[in-house]
PDB file of C-alpha atoms in Angstrom:
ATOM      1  CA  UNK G  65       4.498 -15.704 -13.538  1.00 51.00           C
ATOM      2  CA  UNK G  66       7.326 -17.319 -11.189  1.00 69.00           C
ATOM      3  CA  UNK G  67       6.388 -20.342  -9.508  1.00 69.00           C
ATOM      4  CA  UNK G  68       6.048 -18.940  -6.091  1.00 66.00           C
ATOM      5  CA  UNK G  69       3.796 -15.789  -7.325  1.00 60.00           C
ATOM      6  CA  UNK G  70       1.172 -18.765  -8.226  1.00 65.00           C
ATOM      7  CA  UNK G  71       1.622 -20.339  -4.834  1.00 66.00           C
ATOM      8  CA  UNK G  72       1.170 -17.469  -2.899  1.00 62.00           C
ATOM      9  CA  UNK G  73      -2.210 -16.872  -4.851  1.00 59.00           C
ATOM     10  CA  UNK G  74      -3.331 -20.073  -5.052  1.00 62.00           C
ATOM     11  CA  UNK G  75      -2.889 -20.055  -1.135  1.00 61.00           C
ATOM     12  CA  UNK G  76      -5.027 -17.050  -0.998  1.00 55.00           C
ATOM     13  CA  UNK G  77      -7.882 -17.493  -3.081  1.00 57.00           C
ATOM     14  CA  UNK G  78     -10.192 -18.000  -1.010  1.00 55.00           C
ATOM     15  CA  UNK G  79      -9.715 -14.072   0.172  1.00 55.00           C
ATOM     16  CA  UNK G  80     -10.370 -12.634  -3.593  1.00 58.00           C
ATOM     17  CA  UNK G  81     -12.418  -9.785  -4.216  1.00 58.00           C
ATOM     18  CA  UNK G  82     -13.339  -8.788  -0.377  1.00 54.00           C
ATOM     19  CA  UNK G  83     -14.914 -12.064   0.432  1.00 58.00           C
ATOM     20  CA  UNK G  84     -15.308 -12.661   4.146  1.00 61.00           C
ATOM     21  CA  UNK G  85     -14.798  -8.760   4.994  1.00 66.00           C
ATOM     22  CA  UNK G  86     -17.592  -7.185   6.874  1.00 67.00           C
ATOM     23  CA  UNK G  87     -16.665  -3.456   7.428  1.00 78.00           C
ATOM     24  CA  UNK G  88     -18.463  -1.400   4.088  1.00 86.00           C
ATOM     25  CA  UNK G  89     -14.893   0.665   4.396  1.00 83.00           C
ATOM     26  CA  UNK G  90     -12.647  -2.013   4.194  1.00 82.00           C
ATOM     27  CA  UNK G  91     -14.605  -3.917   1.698  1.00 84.00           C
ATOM     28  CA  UNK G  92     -14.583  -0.695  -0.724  1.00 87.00           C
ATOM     29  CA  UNK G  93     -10.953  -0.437   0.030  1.00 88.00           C
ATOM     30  CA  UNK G  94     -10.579  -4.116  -1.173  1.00 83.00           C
ATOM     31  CA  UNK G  95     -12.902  -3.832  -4.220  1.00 83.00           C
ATOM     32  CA  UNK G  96     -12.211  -0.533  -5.734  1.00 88.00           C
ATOM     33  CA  UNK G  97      -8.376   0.103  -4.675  1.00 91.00           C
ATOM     34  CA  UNK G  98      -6.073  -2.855  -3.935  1.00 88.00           C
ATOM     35  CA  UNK G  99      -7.898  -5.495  -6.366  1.00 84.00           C
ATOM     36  CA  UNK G 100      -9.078  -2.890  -9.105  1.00 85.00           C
ATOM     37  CA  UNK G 101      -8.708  -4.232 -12.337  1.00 80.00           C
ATOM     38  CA  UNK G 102      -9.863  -1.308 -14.757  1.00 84.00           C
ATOM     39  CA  UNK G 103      -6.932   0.699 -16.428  1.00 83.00           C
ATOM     40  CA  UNK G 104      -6.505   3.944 -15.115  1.00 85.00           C
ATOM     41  CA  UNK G 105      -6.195   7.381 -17.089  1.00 86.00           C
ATOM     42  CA  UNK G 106      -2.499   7.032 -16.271  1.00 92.00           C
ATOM     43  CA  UNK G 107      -1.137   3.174 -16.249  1.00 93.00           C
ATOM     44  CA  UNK G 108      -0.473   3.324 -20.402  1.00 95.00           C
ATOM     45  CA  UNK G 109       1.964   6.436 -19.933  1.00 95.00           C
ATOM     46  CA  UNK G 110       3.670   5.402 -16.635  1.00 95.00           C
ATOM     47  CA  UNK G 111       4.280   2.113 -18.372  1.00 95.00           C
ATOM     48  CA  UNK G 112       6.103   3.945 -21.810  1.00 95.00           C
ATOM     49  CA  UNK G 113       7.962   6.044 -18.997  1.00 95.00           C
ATOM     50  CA  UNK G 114       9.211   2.758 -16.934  1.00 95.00           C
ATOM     51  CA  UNK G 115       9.053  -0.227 -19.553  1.00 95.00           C
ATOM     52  CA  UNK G 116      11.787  -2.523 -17.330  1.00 94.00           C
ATOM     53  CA  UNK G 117       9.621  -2.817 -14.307  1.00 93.00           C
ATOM     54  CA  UNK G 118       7.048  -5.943 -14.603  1.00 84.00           C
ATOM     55  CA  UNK G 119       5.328  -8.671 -12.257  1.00 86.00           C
ATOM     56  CA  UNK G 120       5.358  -7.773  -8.628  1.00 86.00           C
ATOM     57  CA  UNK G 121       6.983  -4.611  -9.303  1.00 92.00           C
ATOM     58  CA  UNK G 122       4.355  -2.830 -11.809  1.00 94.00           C
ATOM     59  CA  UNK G 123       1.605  -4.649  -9.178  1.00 92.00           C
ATOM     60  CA  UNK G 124       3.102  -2.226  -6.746  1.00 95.00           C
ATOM     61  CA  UNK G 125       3.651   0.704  -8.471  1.00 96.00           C
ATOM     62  CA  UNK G 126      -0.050   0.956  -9.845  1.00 95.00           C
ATOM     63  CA  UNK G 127      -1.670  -0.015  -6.381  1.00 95.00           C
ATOM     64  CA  UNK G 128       0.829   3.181  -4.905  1.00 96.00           C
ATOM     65  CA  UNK G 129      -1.023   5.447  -7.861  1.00 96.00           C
ATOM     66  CA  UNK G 130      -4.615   4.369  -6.795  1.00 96.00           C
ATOM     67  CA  UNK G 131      -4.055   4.327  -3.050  1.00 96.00           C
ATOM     68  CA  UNK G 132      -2.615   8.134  -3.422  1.00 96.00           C
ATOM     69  CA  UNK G 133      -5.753   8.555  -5.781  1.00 95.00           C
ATOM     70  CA  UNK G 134      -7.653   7.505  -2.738  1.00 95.00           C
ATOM     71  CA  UNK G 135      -6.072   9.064   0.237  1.00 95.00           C
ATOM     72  CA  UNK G 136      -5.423  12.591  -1.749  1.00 95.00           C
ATOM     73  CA  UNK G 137      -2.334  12.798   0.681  1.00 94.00           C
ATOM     74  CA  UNK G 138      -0.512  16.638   1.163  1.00 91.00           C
ATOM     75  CA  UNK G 139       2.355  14.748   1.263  1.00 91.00           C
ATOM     76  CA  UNK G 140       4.003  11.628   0.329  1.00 93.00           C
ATOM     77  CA  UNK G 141       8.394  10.124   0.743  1.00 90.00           C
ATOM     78  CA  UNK G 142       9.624   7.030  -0.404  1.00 92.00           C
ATOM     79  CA  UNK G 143      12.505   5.169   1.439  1.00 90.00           C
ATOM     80  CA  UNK G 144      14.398   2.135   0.400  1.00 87.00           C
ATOM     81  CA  UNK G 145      12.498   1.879  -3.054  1.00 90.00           C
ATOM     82  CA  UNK G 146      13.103   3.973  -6.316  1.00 89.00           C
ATOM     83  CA  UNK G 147      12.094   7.299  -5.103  1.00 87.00           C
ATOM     84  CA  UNK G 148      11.737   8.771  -8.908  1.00 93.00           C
ATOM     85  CA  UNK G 149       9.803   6.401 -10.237  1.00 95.00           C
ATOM     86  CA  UNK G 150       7.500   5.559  -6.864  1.00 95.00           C
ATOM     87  CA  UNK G 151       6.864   9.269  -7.204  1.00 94.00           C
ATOM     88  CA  UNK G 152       5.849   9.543 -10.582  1.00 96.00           C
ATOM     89  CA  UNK G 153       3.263   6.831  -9.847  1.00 96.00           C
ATOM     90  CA  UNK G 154       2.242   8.619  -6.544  1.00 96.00           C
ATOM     91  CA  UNK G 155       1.876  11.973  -8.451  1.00 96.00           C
ATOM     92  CA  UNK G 156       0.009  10.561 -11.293  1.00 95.00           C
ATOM     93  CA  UNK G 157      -3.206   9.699  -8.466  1.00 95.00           C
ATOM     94  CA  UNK G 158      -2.664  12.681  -6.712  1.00 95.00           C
ATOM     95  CA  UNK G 159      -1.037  15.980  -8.443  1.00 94.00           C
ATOM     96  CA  UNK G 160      -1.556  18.606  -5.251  1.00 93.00           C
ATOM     97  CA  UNK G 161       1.141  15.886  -3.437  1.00 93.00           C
ATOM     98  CA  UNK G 162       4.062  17.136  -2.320  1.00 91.00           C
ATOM     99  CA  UNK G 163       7.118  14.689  -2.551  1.00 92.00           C
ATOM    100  CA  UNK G 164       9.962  13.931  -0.412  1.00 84.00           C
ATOM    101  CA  UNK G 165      12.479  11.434   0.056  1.00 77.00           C
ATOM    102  CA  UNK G 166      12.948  11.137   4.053  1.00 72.00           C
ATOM    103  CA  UNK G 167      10.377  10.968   6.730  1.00 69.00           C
ATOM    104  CA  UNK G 168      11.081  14.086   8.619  1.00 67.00           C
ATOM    105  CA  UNK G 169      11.080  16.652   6.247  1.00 68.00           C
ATOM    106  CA  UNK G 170       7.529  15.329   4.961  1.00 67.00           C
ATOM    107  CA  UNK G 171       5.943  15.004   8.116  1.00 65.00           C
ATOM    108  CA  UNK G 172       7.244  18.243   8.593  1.00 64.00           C
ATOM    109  CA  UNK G 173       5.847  19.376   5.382  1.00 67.00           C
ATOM    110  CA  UNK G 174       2.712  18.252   5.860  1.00 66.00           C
ATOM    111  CA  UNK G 175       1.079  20.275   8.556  1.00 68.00           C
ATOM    112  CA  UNK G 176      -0.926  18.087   9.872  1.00 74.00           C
ATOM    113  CA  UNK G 177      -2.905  16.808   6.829  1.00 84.00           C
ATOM    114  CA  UNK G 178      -2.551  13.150   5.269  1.00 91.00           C
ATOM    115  CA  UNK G 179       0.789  11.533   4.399  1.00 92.00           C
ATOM    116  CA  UNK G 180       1.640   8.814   2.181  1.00 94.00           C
ATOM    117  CA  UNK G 181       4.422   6.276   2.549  1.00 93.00           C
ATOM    118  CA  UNK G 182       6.501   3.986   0.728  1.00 94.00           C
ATOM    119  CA  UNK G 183       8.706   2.123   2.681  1.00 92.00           C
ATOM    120  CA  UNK G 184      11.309  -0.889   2.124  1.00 91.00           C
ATOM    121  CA  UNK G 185      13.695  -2.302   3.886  1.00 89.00           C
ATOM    122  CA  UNK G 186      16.747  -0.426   4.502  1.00 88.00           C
ATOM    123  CA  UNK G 187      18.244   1.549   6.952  1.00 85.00           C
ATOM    124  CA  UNK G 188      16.460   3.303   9.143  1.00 86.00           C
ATOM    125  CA  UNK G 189      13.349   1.749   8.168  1.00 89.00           C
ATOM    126  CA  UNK G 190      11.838   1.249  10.960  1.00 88.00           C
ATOM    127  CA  UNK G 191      12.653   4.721  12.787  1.00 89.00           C
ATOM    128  CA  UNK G 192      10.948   6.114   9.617  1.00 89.00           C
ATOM    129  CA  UNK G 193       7.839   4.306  10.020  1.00 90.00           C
ATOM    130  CA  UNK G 194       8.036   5.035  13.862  1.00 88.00           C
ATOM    131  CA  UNK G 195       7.745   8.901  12.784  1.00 85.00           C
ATOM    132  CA  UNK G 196       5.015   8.653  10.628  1.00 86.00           C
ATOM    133  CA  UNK G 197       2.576   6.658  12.886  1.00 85.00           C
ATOM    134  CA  UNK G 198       3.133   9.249  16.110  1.00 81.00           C
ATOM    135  CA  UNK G 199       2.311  11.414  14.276  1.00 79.00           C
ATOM    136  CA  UNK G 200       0.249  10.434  11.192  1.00 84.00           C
ATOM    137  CA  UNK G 201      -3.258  12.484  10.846  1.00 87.00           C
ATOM    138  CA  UNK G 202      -6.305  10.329  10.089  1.00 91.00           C
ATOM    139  CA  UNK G 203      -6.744   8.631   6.368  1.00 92.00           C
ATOM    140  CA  UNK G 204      -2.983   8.685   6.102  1.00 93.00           C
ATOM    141  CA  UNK G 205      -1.597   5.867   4.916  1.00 95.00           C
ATOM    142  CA  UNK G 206       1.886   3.874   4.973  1.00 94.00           C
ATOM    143  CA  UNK G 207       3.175   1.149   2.369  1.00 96.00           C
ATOM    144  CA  UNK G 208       5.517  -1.192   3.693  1.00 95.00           C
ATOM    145  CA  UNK G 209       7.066  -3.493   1.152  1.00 94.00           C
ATOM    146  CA  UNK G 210       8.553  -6.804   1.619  1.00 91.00           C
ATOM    147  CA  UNK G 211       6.619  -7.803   4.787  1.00 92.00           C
ATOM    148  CA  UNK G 212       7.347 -11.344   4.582  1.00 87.00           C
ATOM    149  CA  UNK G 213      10.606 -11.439   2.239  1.00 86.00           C
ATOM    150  CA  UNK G 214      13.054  -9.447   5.050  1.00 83.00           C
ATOM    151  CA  UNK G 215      13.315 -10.314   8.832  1.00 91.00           C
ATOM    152  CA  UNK G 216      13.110  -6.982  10.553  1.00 90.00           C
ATOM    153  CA  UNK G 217      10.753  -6.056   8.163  1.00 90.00           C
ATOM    154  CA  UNK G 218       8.709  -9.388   9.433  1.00 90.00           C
ATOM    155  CA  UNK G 219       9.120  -8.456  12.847  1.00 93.00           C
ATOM    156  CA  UNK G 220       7.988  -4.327  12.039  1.00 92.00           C
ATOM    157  CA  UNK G 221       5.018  -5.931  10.643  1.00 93.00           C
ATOM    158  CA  UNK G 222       4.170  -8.227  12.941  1.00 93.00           C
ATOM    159  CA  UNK G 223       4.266  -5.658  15.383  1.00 93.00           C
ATOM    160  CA  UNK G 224       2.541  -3.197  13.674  1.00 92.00           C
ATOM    161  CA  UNK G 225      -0.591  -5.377  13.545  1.00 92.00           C
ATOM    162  CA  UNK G 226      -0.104  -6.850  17.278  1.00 90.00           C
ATOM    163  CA  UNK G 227       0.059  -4.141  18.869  1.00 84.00           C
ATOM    164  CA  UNK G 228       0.116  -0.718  17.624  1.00 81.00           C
ATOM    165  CA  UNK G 229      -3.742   0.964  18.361  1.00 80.00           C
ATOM    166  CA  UNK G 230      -5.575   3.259  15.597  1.00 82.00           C
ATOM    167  CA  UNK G 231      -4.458   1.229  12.682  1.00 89.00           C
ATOM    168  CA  UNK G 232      -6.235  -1.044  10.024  1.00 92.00           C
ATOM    169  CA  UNK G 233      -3.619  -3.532   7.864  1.00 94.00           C
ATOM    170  CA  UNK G 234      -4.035  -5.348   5.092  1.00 93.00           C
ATOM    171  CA  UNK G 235      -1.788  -8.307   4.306  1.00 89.00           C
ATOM    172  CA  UNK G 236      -0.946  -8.459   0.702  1.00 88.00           C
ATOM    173  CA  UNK G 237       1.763 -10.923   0.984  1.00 84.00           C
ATOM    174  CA  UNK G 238       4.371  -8.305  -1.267  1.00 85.00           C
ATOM    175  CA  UNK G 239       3.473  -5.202   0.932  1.00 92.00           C
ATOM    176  CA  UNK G 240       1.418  -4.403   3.854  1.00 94.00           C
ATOM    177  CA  UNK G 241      -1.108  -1.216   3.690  1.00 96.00           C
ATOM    178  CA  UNK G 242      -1.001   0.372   6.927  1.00 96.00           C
ATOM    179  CA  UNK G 243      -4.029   2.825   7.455  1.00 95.00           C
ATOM    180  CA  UNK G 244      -4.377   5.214  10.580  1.00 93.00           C
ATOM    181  CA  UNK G 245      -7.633   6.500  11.623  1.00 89.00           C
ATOM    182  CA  UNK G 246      -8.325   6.289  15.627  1.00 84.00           C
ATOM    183  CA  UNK G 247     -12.732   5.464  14.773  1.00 85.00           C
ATOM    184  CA  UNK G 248     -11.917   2.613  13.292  1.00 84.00           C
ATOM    185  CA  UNK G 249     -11.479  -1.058  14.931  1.00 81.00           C
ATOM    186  CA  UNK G 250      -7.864  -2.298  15.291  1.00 88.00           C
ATOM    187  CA  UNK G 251      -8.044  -5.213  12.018  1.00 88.00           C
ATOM    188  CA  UNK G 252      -5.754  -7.084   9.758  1.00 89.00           C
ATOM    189  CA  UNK G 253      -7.259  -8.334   6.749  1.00 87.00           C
ATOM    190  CA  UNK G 254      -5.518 -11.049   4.764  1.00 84.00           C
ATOM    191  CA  UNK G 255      -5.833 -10.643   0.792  1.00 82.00           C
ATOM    192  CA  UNK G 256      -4.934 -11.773  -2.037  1.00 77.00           C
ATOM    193  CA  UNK G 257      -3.400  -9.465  -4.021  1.00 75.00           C
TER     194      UNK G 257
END
């Protein structure tokens, strides 16, 4: 474990395990899908399949596969990160999902029923994540990596939590879960992840 991995969770231990969150949702969402620590049915073969990825990465990967277990999305794109193996992981929590690897065609695609994103920085980042929250149907959800290693991505995150209405976040230092659903109360949870 690199040395700044360990300061980033010792800086955030005092948000383990849903401490301090009130909403039954978001405290389920804490509990049983970002911080789950059983092995799933698929981590052992995903793992054979991708053996170079470890640390952060794998963290990643496996929380993609248990949020798409969770959302049961119609469809799901990747942008910026490795859209083959993102999608395996993706596919292995939800195998109805339909894949694709740019905003439009997805959105597109999914007629109106939940989407799942993966998003890094890159071009066109942001436009992408623009399209998918005008338009994103409730329980969708969006996964934006590398909220506090890349400046525009810093900025698109800080935004995202400011000001943009129907959204819950969660602050995971490596990513930020974005999740739209217009009942619930604007919130940004901080956890350690």
């Amino acid at each position: 474990m690199g040395m700044r991995r360990i300061l980033v969770w010792l800086g955030r231990i005092h948000r383990c395990r849903g401490f301090g969150v009130q909403s039954p949702w978001a405290y389920a969402m804490v509990r049983y899908v970002i911080n789950e620590h059983w092995p799933y049915y698929a981590y052992e073969p995903l793992r054979r399949a991708y053996p170079h990825v470890g640390g952060v990465g794998r963290k990643l990967l496996e929380l993609c596969l248990r949020l798409a277990n969770r959302v049961q999305p119609a469809a799901a794109f990747t942008l910026g990160v490795d859209g083959e193996m993102y999608g395996a992981y993706i596919k292995a929590g939800c195998r109805r999902v339909e894949l694709f690897a740019g905003a439009g065609e997805c959105m597109a695609r999914a007629g109106g029923g939940r989407v799942l994103a993966v998003i890094a920085p890159c071009g066109g980042f942001a436009d992408a994540y623009a399209g998918v929250s005008g338009v994103a149907a409730d329980g969708s959800a969006a996964v934006l990596v590398g909220i506090h290693g890349d400046k525009a991505m810093r900025k698109l995150w800080r935004r995202v939590v400011a000001e943009q209405q129907g959204v819950v976040t969660f602050d995971l230092y490596w990513c930020g879960l974005v999740f739209f659903d217009v009942k619930r109360y604007k919130q940004n949870y901080i956890i350690n992840f």
